[in-house]
PDB file of N, CA, C and O in Angstrom:
ATOM      1  N   UNK A   1       5.501  29.751  22.189  1.00 66.00           N
ATOM      2  CA  UNK A   1       4.329  28.926  22.328  1.00 66.00           C
ATOM      3  C   UNK A   1       3.574  28.863  20.997  1.00 66.00           C
ATOM      4  O   UNK A   1       3.151  27.788  20.592  1.00 66.00           O
ATOM      5  N   UNK A   2       3.431  29.988  20.340  1.00 79.00           N
ATOM      6  CA  UNK A   2       2.728  30.024  19.076  1.00 79.00           C
ATOM      7  C   UNK A   2       3.506  29.274  18.002  1.00 79.00           C
ATOM      8  O   UNK A   2       2.920  28.599  17.162  1.00 79.00           O
ATOM      9  N   UNK A   3       4.819  29.352  18.044  1.00 80.00           N
ATOM     10  CA  UNK A   3       5.661  28.664  17.065  1.00 80.00           C
ATOM     11  C   UNK A   3       5.499  27.148  17.214  1.00 80.00           C
ATOM     12  O   UNK A   3       5.465  26.427  16.235  1.00 80.00           O
ATOM     13  N   UNK A   4       5.387  26.672  18.443  1.00 78.00           N
ATOM     14  CA  UNK A   4       5.210  25.235  18.669  1.00 78.00           C
ATOM     15  C   UNK A   4       3.911  24.737  18.047  1.00 78.00           C
ATOM     16  O   UNK A   4       3.862  23.661  17.465  1.00 78.00           O
ATOM     17  N   UNK A   5       2.859  25.516  18.172  1.00 79.00           N
ATOM     18  CA  UNK A   5       1.577  25.122  17.580  1.00 79.00           C
ATOM     19  C   UNK A   5       1.670  25.078  16.060  1.00 79.00           C
ATOM     20  O   UNK A   5       1.158  24.152  15.419  1.00 79.00           O
ATOM     21  N   UNK A   6       2.306  26.078  15.498  1.00 81.00           N
ATOM     22  CA  UNK A   6       2.466  26.121  14.045  1.00 81.00           C
ATOM     23  C   UNK A   6       3.317  24.941  13.582  1.00 81.00           C
ATOM     24  O   UNK A   6       2.994  24.260  12.606  1.00 81.00           O
ATOM     25  N   UNK A   7       4.402  24.684  14.303  1.00 71.00           N
ATOM     26  CA  UNK A   7       5.281  23.567  13.956  1.00 71.00           C
ATOM     27  C   UNK A   7       4.541  22.231  14.070  1.00 71.00           C
ATOM     28  O   UNK A   7       4.668  21.364  13.203  1.00 71.00           O
ATOM     29  N   UNK A   8       3.745  22.074  15.104  1.00 79.00           N
ATOM     30  CA  UNK A   8       2.967  20.854  15.274  1.00 79.00           C
ATOM     31  C   UNK A   8       1.962  20.691  14.129  1.00 79.00           C
ATOM     32  O   UNK A   8       1.761  19.581  13.620  1.00 79.00           O
ATOM     33  N   UNK A   9       1.346  21.765  13.713  1.00 78.00           N
ATOM     34  CA  UNK A   9       0.391  21.719  12.609  1.00 78.00           C
ATOM     35  C   UNK A   9       1.087  21.352  11.298  1.00 78.00           C
ATOM     36  O   UNK A   9       0.568  20.558  10.503  1.00 78.00           O
ATOM     37  N   UNK A  10       2.276  21.902  11.082  1.00 76.00           N
ATOM     38  CA  UNK A  10       3.031  21.593   9.861  1.00 76.00           C
ATOM     39  C   UNK A  10       3.427  20.113   9.849  1.00 76.00           C
ATOM     40  O   UNK A  10       3.297  19.432   8.832  1.00 76.00           O
ATOM     41  N   UNK A  11       3.882  19.598  10.983  1.00 85.00           N
ATOM     42  CA  UNK A  11       4.284  18.185  11.067  1.00 85.00           C
ATOM     43  C   UNK A  11       3.072  17.276  10.864  1.00 85.00           C
ATOM     44  O   UNK A  11       3.146  16.277  10.153  1.00 85.00           O
ATOM     45  N   UNK A  12       1.943  17.626  11.466  1.00 76.00           N
ATOM     46  CA  UNK A  12       0.733  16.823  11.307  1.00 76.00           C
ATOM     47  C   UNK A  12       0.268  16.820   9.847  1.00 76.00           C
ATOM     48  O   UNK A  12      -0.123  15.782   9.311  1.00 76.00           O
ATOM     49  N   UNK A  13       0.338  17.960   9.194  1.00 77.00           N
ATOM     50  CA  UNK A  13      -0.052  18.054   7.790  1.00 77.00           C
ATOM     51  C   UNK A  13       0.856  17.206   6.912  1.00 77.00           C
ATOM     52  O   UNK A  13       0.401  16.495   6.022  1.00 77.00           O
ATOM     53  N   UNK A  14       2.159  17.276   7.189  1.00 71.00           N
ATOM     54  CA  UNK A  14       3.108  16.476   6.416  1.00 71.00           C
ATOM     55  C   UNK A  14       2.864  14.982   6.632  1.00 71.00           C
ATOM     56  O   UNK A  14       2.945  14.182   5.697  1.00 71.00           O
ATOM     57  N   UNK A  15       2.545  14.592   7.859  1.00 73.00           N
ATOM     58  CA  UNK A  15       2.273  13.181   8.144  1.00 73.00           C
ATOM     59  C   UNK A  15       1.024  12.717   7.414  1.00 73.00           C
ATOM     60  O   UNK A  15       0.991  11.618   6.846  1.00 73.00           O
ATOM     61  N   UNK A  16      -0.020  13.522   7.415  1.00 69.00           N
ATOM     62  CA  UNK A  16      -1.248  13.154   6.708  1.00 69.00           C
ATOM     63  C   UNK A  16      -1.037  13.114   5.204  1.00 69.00           C
ATOM     64  O   UNK A  16      -1.588  12.253   4.517  1.00 69.00           O
ATOM     65  N   UNK A  17      -0.224  14.001   4.679  1.00 70.00           N
ATOM     66  CA  UNK A  17       0.082  13.985   3.249  1.00 70.00           C
ATOM     67  C   UNK A  17       0.852  12.717   2.900  1.00 70.00           C
ATOM     68  O   UNK A  17       0.625  12.107   1.860  1.00 70.00           O
ATOM     69  N   UNK A  18       1.748  12.308   3.781  1.00 69.00           N
ATOM     70  CA  UNK A  18       2.485  11.058   3.560  1.00 69.00           C
ATOM     71  C   UNK A  18       1.559   9.866   3.539  1.00 69.00           C
ATOM     72  O   UNK A  18       1.709   8.950   2.730  1.00 69.00           O
ATOM     73  N   UNK A  19       0.556   9.839   4.394  1.00 59.00           N
ATOM     74  CA  UNK A  19      -0.421   8.753   4.397  1.00 59.00           C
ATOM     75  C   UNK A  19      -1.224   8.742   3.109  1.00 59.00           C
ATOM     76  O   UNK A  19      -1.560   7.687   2.581  1.00 59.00           O
ATOM     77  N   UNK A  20      -1.519   9.906   2.603  1.00 61.00           N
ATOM     78  CA  UNK A  20      -2.243   9.995   1.340  1.00 61.00           C
ATOM     79  C   UNK A  20      -1.435   9.429   0.190  1.00 61.00           C
ATOM     80  O   UNK A  20      -1.953   8.726  -0.669  1.00 61.00           O
ATOM     81  N   UNK A  21      -0.148   9.694   0.156  1.00 51.00           N
ATOM     82  CA  UNK A  21       0.711   9.150  -0.890  1.00 51.00           C
ATOM     83  C   UNK A  21       0.834   7.640  -0.747  1.00 51.00           C
ATOM     84  O   UNK A  21       0.850   6.907  -1.730  1.00 51.00           O
ATOM     85  N   UNK A  22       0.913   7.168   0.479  1.00 53.00           N
ATOM     86  CA  UNK A  22       0.998   5.732   0.708  1.00 53.00           C
ATOM     87  C   UNK A  22      -0.278   5.051   0.244  1.00 53.00           C
ATOM     88  O   UNK A  22      -0.238   3.995  -0.382  1.00 53.00           O
ATOM     89  N   UNK A  23      -1.408   5.646   0.518  1.00 54.00           N
ATOM     90  CA  UNK A  23      -2.675   5.084   0.076  1.00 54.00           C
ATOM     91  C   UNK A  23      -2.777   5.039  -1.441  1.00 54.00           C
ATOM     92  O   UNK A  23      -3.275   4.088  -2.015  1.00 54.00           O
ATOM     93  N   UNK A  24      -2.279   6.072  -2.112  1.00 53.00           N
ATOM     94  CA  UNK A  24      -2.295   6.089  -3.572  1.00 53.00           C
ATOM     95  C   UNK A  24      -1.387   4.999  -4.133  1.00 53.00           C
ATOM     96  O   UNK A  24      -1.732   4.324  -5.109  1.00 53.00           O
ATOM     97  N   UNK A  25      -0.237   4.782  -3.510  1.00 53.00           N
ATOM     98  CA  UNK A  25       0.668   3.726  -3.964  1.00 53.00           C
ATOM     99  C   UNK A  25       0.043   2.356  -3.756  1.00 53.00           C
ATOM    100  O   UNK A  25       0.174   1.461  -4.597  1.00 53.00           O
ATOM    101  N   UNK A  26      -0.652   2.179  -2.657  1.00 53.00           N
ATOM    102  CA  UNK A  26      -1.318   0.901  -2.393  1.00 53.00           C
ATOM    103  C   UNK A  26      -2.429   0.665  -3.405  1.00 53.00           C
ATOM    104  O   UNK A  26      -2.589  -0.452  -3.903  1.00 53.00           O
ATOM    105  N   UNK A  27      -3.183   1.697  -3.729  1.00 53.00           N
ATOM    106  CA  UNK A  27      -4.250   1.554  -4.710  1.00 53.00           C
ATOM    107  C   UNK A  27      -3.684   1.200  -6.079  1.00 53.00           C
ATOM    108  O   UNK A  27      -4.247   0.374  -6.797  1.00 53.00           O
ATOM    109  N   UNK A  28      -2.541   1.779  -6.431  1.00 52.00           N
ATOM    110  CA  UNK A  28      -1.910   1.471  -7.706  1.00 52.00           C
ATOM    111  C   UNK A  28      -1.422   0.031  -7.719  1.00 52.00           C
ATOM    112  O   UNK A  28      -1.594  -0.689  -8.693  1.00 52.00           O
ATOM    113  N   UNK A  29      -0.820  -0.416  -6.619  1.00 51.00           N
ATOM    114  CA  UNK A  29      -0.342  -1.793  -6.543  1.00 51.00           C
ATOM    115  C   UNK A  29      -1.502  -2.775  -6.601  1.00 51.00           C
ATOM    116  O   UNK A  29      -1.414  -3.813  -7.247  1.00 51.00           O
ATOM    117  N   UNK A  30      -2.597  -2.441  -5.974  1.00 52.00           N
ATOM    118  CA  UNK A  30      -3.767  -3.312  -6.001  1.00 52.00           C
ATOM    119  C   UNK A  30      -4.348  -3.380  -7.401  1.00 52.00           C
ATOM    120  O   UNK A  30      -4.724  -4.451  -7.866  1.00 52.00           O
ATOM    121  N   UNK A  31      -4.388  -2.253  -8.086  1.00 50.00           N
ATOM    122  CA  UNK A  31      -4.919  -2.250  -9.444  1.00 50.00           C
ATOM    123  C   UNK A  31      -4.047  -3.105 -10.350  1.00 50.00           C
ATOM    124  O   UNK A  31      -4.544  -3.779 -11.237  1.00 50.00           O
ATOM    125  N   UNK A  32      -2.756  -3.113 -10.128  1.00 48.00           N
ATOM    126  CA  UNK A  32      -1.860  -3.945 -10.916  1.00 48.00           C
ATOM    127  C   UNK A  32      -2.108  -5.415 -10.688  1.00 48.00           C
ATOM    128  O   UNK A  32      -2.020  -6.218 -11.603  1.00 48.00           O
ATOM    129  N   UNK A  33      -2.406  -5.803  -9.485  1.00 46.00           N
ATOM    130  CA  UNK A  33      -2.631  -7.216  -9.209  1.00 46.00           C
ATOM    131  C   UNK A  33      -3.990  -7.678  -9.709  1.00 46.00           C
ATOM    132  O   UNK A  33      -4.190  -8.855  -9.949  1.00 46.00           O
ATOM    133  N   UNK A  34      -4.936  -6.763  -9.896  1.00 47.00           N
ATOM    134  CA  UNK A  34      -6.237  -7.140 -10.424  1.00 47.00           C
ATOM    135  C   UNK A  34      -6.100  -7.537 -11.884  1.00 47.00           C
ATOM    136  O   UNK A  34      -6.794  -8.431 -12.362  1.00 47.00           O
ATOM    137  N   UNK A  35      -5.173  -6.936 -12.605  1.00 48.00           N
ATOM    138  CA  UNK A  35      -4.987  -7.256 -14.013  1.00 48.00           C
ATOM    139  C   UNK A  35      -4.461  -8.675 -14.201  1.00 48.00           C
ATOM    140  O   UNK A  35      -4.608  -9.258 -15.255  1.00 48.00           O
ATOM    141  N   UNK A  36      -3.832  -9.241 -13.191  1.00 51.00           N
ATOM    142  CA  UNK A  36      -3.308 -10.595 -13.270  1.00 51.00           C
ATOM    143  C   UNK A  36      -3.975 -11.460 -12.196  1.00 51.00           C
ATOM    144  O   UNK A  36      -3.446 -11.600 -11.103  1.00 51.00           O
ATOM    145  N   UNK A  37      -5.133 -12.034 -12.486  1.00 60.00           N
ATOM    146  CA  UNK A  37      -5.882 -12.770 -11.469  1.00 60.00           C
ATOM    147  C   UNK A  37      -5.203 -14.078 -11.094  1.00 60.00           C
ATOM    148  O   UNK A  37      -4.372 -14.607 -11.822  1.00 60.00           O
ATOM    149  N   UNK A  38      -5.582 -14.649  -9.936  1.00 78.00           N
ATOM    150  CA  UNK A  38      -5.022 -15.906  -9.480  1.00 78.00           C
ATOM    151  C   UNK A  38      -5.591 -17.095 -10.219  1.00 78.00           C
ATOM    152  O   UNK A  38      -4.966 -18.142 -10.297  1.00 78.00           O
ATOM    153  N   UNK A  39      -6.763 -16.974 -10.783  1.00 89.00           N
ATOM    154  CA  UNK A  39      -7.350 -18.056 -11.571  1.00 89.00           C
ATOM    155  C   UNK A  39      -7.980 -17.453 -12.821  1.00 89.00           C
ATOM    156  O   UNK A  39      -8.417 -16.300 -12.825  1.00 89.00           O
ATOM    157  N   UNK A  40      -7.984 -18.236 -13.872  1.00 94.00           N
ATOM    158  CA  UNK A  40      -8.497 -17.761 -15.150  1.00 94.00           C
ATOM    159  C   UNK A  40      -9.526 -18.751 -15.676  1.00 94.00           C
ATOM    160  O   UNK A  40      -9.613 -19.888 -15.229  1.00 94.00           O
ATOM    161  N   UNK A  41     -10.294 -18.327 -16.651  1.00 94.00           N
ATOM    162  CA  UNK A  41     -11.252 -19.208 -17.309  1.00 94.00           C
ATOM    163  C   UNK A  41     -10.516 -20.003 -18.389  1.00 94.00           C
ATOM    164  O   UNK A  41      -9.436 -19.598 -18.829  1.00 94.00           O
ATOM    165  N   UNK A  42     -11.102 -21.109 -18.837  1.00 94.00           N
ATOM    166  CA  UNK A  42     -10.452 -21.870 -19.912  1.00 94.00           C
ATOM    167  C   UNK A  42     -10.224 -21.027 -21.180  1.00 94.00           C
ATOM    168  O   UNK A  42      -9.187 -21.134 -21.828  1.00 94.00           O
ATOM    169  N   UNK A  43     -11.181 -20.162 -21.482  1.00 95.00           N
ATOM    170  CA  UNK A  43     -11.037 -19.299 -22.657  1.00 95.00           C
ATOM    171  C   UNK A  43      -9.886 -18.314 -22.515  1.00 95.00           C
ATOM    172  O   UNK A  43      -9.146 -18.061 -23.467  1.00 95.00           O
ATOM    173  N   UNK A  44      -9.739 -17.742 -21.329  1.00 95.00           N
ATOM    174  CA  UNK A  44      -8.642 -16.808 -21.102  1.00 95.00           C
ATOM    175  C   UNK A  44      -7.302 -17.513 -21.223  1.00 95.00           C
ATOM    176  O   UNK A  44      -6.344 -16.961 -21.770  1.00 95.00           O
ATOM    177  N   UNK A  45      -7.221 -18.735 -20.726  1.00 94.00           N
ATOM    178  CA  UNK A  45      -5.979 -19.498 -20.801  1.00 94.00           C
ATOM    179  C   UNK A  45      -5.581 -19.736 -22.256  1.00 94.00           C
ATOM    180  O   UNK A  45      -4.450 -19.451 -22.652  1.00 94.00           O
ATOM    181  N   UNK A  46      -6.519 -20.239 -23.058  1.00 95.00           N
ATOM    182  CA  UNK A  46      -6.190 -20.529 -24.457  1.00 95.00           C
ATOM    183  C   UNK A  46      -5.996 -19.260 -25.276  1.00 95.00           C
ATOM    184  O   UNK A  46      -5.137 -19.216 -26.152  1.00 95.00           O
ATOM    185  N   UNK A  47      -6.770 -18.211 -24.983  1.00 95.00           N
ATOM    186  CA  UNK A  47      -6.588 -16.941 -25.693  1.00 95.00           C
ATOM    187  C   UNK A  47      -5.242 -16.308 -25.366  1.00 95.00           C
ATOM    188  O   UNK A  47      -4.669 -15.596 -26.193  1.00 95.00           O
ATOM    189  N   UNK A  48      -4.736 -16.576 -24.175  1.00 94.00           N
ATOM    190  CA  UNK A  48      -3.434 -16.040 -23.770  1.00 94.00           C
ATOM    191  C   UNK A  48      -2.264 -16.868 -24.270  1.00 94.00           C
ATOM    192  O   UNK A  48      -1.119 -16.607 -23.936  1.00 94.00           O
ATOM    193  N   UNK A  49      -2.547 -17.903 -25.060  1.00 96.00           N
ATOM    194  CA  UNK A  49      -1.479 -18.695 -25.649  1.00 96.00           C
ATOM    195  C   UNK A  49      -1.121 -19.938 -24.845  1.00 96.00           C
ATOM    196  O   UNK A  49      -0.116 -20.579 -25.124  1.00 96.00           O
ATOM    197  N   UNK A  50      -1.928 -20.288 -23.863  1.00 96.00           N
ATOM    198  CA  UNK A  50      -1.626 -21.445 -23.033  1.00 96.00           C
ATOM    199  C   UNK A  50      -2.500 -22.638 -23.347  1.00 96.00           C
ATOM    200  O   UNK A  50      -3.408 -22.571 -24.182  1.00 96.00           O
ATOM    201  N   UNK A  51      -2.198 -23.751 -22.670  1.00 96.00           N
ATOM    202  CA  UNK A  51      -3.018 -24.946 -22.769  1.00 96.00           C
ATOM    203  C   UNK A  51      -3.431 -25.352 -21.365  1.00 96.00           C
ATOM    204  O   UNK A  51      -2.747 -25.039 -20.389  1.00 96.00           O
ATOM    205  N   UNK A  52      -4.527 -26.054 -21.247  1.00 95.00           N
ATOM    206  CA  UNK A  52      -5.047 -26.450 -19.939  1.00 95.00           C
ATOM    207  C   UNK A  52      -4.465 -27.815 -19.578  1.00 95.00           C
ATOM    208  O   UNK A  52      -4.638 -28.794 -20.315  1.00 95.00           O
ATOM    209  N   UNK A  53      -3.768 -27.865 -18.464  1.00 95.00           N
ATOM    210  CA  UNK A  53      -3.182 -29.108 -17.967  1.00 95.00           C
ATOM    211  C   UNK A  53      -4.112 -29.681 -16.909  1.00 95.00           C
ATOM    212  O   UNK A  53      -4.208 -29.168 -15.804  1.00 95.00           O
ATOM    213  N   UNK A  54      -4.799 -30.757 -17.237  1.00 93.00           N
ATOM    214  CA  UNK A  54      -5.758 -31.355 -16.311  1.00 93.00           C
ATOM    215  C   UNK A  54      -5.142 -32.453 -15.445  1.00 93.00           C
ATOM    216  O   UNK A  54      -5.828 -33.090 -14.675  1.00 93.00           O
ATOM    217  N   UNK A  55      -3.835 -32.667 -15.554  1.00 92.00           N
ATOM    218  CA  UNK A  55      -3.183 -33.722 -14.779  1.00 92.00           C
ATOM    219  C   UNK A  55      -2.775 -33.268 -13.375  1.00 92.00           C
ATOM    220  O   UNK A  55      -2.282 -34.076 -12.599  1.00 92.00           O
ATOM    221  N   UNK A  56      -2.998 -32.022 -13.039  1.00 80.00           N
ATOM    222  CA  UNK A  56      -2.654 -31.538 -11.702  1.00 80.00           C
ATOM    223  C   UNK A  56      -3.645 -32.104 -10.696  1.00 80.00           C
ATOM    224  O   UNK A  56      -4.811 -32.320 -11.013  1.00 80.00           O
ATOM    225  N   UNK A  57      -3.210 -32.363  -9.458  1.00 82.00           N
ATOM    226  CA  UNK A  57      -4.044 -33.091  -8.498  1.00 82.00           C
ATOM    227  C   UNK A  57      -5.347 -32.406  -8.082  1.00 82.00           C
ATOM    228  O   UNK A  57      -6.363 -33.067  -7.959  1.00 82.00           O
ATOM    229  N   UNK A  58      -5.333 -31.118  -7.847  1.00 81.00           N
ATOM    230  CA  UNK A  58      -6.536 -30.474  -7.310  1.00 81.00           C
ATOM    231  C   UNK A  58      -7.336 -29.755  -8.391  1.00 81.00           C
ATOM    232  O   UNK A  58      -8.491 -30.071  -8.634  1.00 81.00           O
ATOM    233  N   UNK A  59      -6.731 -28.790  -9.041  1.00 87.00           N
ATOM    234  CA  UNK A  59      -7.411 -28.004 -10.065  1.00 87.00           C
ATOM    235  C   UNK A  59      -6.600 -28.013 -11.351  1.00 87.00           C
ATOM    236  O   UNK A  59      -5.374 -28.119 -11.304  1.00 87.00           O
ATOM    237  N   UNK A  60      -7.257 -27.898 -12.509  1.00 93.00           N
ATOM    238  CA  UNK A  60      -6.498 -27.759 -13.754  1.00 93.00           C
ATOM    239  C   UNK A  60      -5.651 -26.483 -13.719  1.00 93.00           C
ATOM    240  O   UNK A  60      -6.007 -25.499 -13.069  1.00 93.00           O
ATOM    241  N   UNK A  61      -4.528 -26.520 -14.417  1.00 94.00           N
ATOM    242  CA  UNK A  61      -3.598 -25.397 -14.422  1.00 94.00           C
ATOM    243  C   UNK A  61      -3.332 -24.973 -15.857  1.00 94.00           C
ATOM    244  O   UNK A  61      -3.258 -25.809 -16.756  1.00 94.00           O
ATOM    245  N   UNK A  62      -3.180 -23.680 -16.057  1.00 94.00           N
ATOM    246  CA  UNK A  62      -2.838 -23.145 -17.364  1.00 94.00           C
ATOM    247  C   UNK A  62      -1.324 -23.259 -17.544  1.00 94.00           C
ATOM    248  O   UNK A  62      -0.555 -22.786 -16.704  1.00 94.00           O
ATOM    249  N   UNK A  63      -0.896 -23.883 -18.630  1.00 94.00           N
ATOM    250  CA  UNK A  63       0.532 -24.054 -18.904  1.00 94.00           C
ATOM    251  C   UNK A  63       0.907 -23.263 -20.150  1.00 94.00           C
ATOM    252  O   UNK A  63       0.291 -23.399 -21.200  1.00 94.00           O
ATOM    253  N   UNK A  64       1.932 -22.430 -19.993  1.00 94.00           N
ATOM    254  CA  UNK A  64       2.414 -21.626 -21.107  1.00 94.00           C
ATOM    255  C   UNK A  64       1.564 -20.377 -21.291  1.00 94.00           C
ATOM    256  O   UNK A  64       0.523 -20.192 -20.684  1.00 94.00           O
ATOM    257  N   UNK A  65       2.034 -19.522 -22.155  1.00 94.00           N
ATOM    258  CA  UNK A  65       1.301 -18.299 -22.465  1.00 94.00           C
ATOM    259  C   UNK A  65       1.330 -17.267 -21.362  1.00 94.00           C
ATOM    260  O   UNK A  65       2.171 -17.298 -20.454  1.00 94.00           O
ATOM    261  N   UNK A  66       0.399 -16.362 -21.406  1.00 94.00           N
ATOM    262  CA  UNK A  66       0.356 -15.222 -20.490  1.00 94.00           C
ATOM    263  C   UNK A  66      -0.034 -15.626 -19.068  1.00 94.00           C
ATOM    264  O   UNK A  66       0.385 -14.996 -18.113  1.00 94.00           O
ATOM    265  N   UNK A  67      -0.828 -16.674 -18.882  1.00 94.00           N
ATOM    266  CA  UNK A  67      -1.328 -17.062 -17.576  1.00 94.00           C
ATOM    267  C   UNK A  67      -0.659 -18.323 -17.041  1.00 94.00           C
ATOM    268  O   UNK A  67      -1.264 -19.107 -16.326  1.00 94.00           O
ATOM    269  N   UNK A  68       0.565 -18.568 -17.413  1.00 94.00           N
ATOM    270  CA  UNK A  68       1.292 -19.780 -17.040  1.00 94.00           C
ATOM    271  C   UNK A  68       1.307 -19.987 -15.533  1.00 94.00           C
ATOM    272  O   UNK A  68       1.670 -19.102 -14.774  1.00 94.00           O
ATOM    273  N   UNK A  69       0.880 -21.184 -15.100  1.00 91.00           N
ATOM    274  CA  UNK A  69       0.911 -21.558 -13.690  1.00 91.00           C
ATOM    275  C   UNK A  69      -0.326 -21.182 -12.892  1.00 91.00           C
ATOM    276  O   UNK A  69      -0.434 -21.540 -11.733  1.00 91.00           O
ATOM    277  N   UNK A  70      -1.263 -20.476 -13.488  1.00 93.00           N
ATOM    278  CA  UNK A  70      -2.471 -20.086 -12.754  1.00 93.00           C
ATOM    279  C   UNK A  70      -3.541 -21.163 -12.894  1.00 93.00           C
ATOM    280  O   UNK A  70      -3.615 -21.866 -13.898  1.00 93.00           O
ATOM    281  N   UNK A  71      -4.372 -21.287 -11.853  1.00 93.00           N
ATOM    282  CA  UNK A  71      -5.424 -22.299 -11.880  1.00 93.00           C
ATOM    283  C   UNK A  71      -6.533 -21.898 -12.850  1.00 93.00           C
ATOM    284  O   UNK A  71      -6.759 -20.718 -13.102  1.00 93.00           O
ATOM    285  N   UNK A  72      -7.207 -22.897 -13.389  1.00 93.00           N
ATOM    286  CA  UNK A  72      -8.287 -22.677 -14.346  1.00 93.00           C
ATOM    287  C   UNK A  72      -9.608 -23.032 -13.668  1.00 93.00           C
ATOM    288  O   UNK A  72      -9.756 -24.112 -13.105  1.00 93.00           O
ATOM    289  N   UNK A  73     -10.539 -22.100 -13.701  1.00 88.00           N
ATOM    290  CA  UNK A  73     -11.867 -22.341 -13.102  1.00 88.00           C
ATOM    291  C   UNK A  73     -12.800 -22.985 -14.095  1.00 88.00           C
ATOM    292  O   UNK A  73     -12.993 -22.578 -15.165  1.00 88.00           O
TER     293      UNK A  73
END
């Protein structure tokens, strides 16, 4: 009976530790996506080596350079 409690505690601890590692991986992945935003400013587009394409139907798009294909605000 005592062994079952200890075993249950060990399994619960391992499960919680696994959740902690998963959370750290998610935070790292999120931080990586923050460095590459979905839209950039005109200055960021040109500083990154791109040009602003205003012929797109809805929003201008950055063409070329580091932010290629992202919308320009």
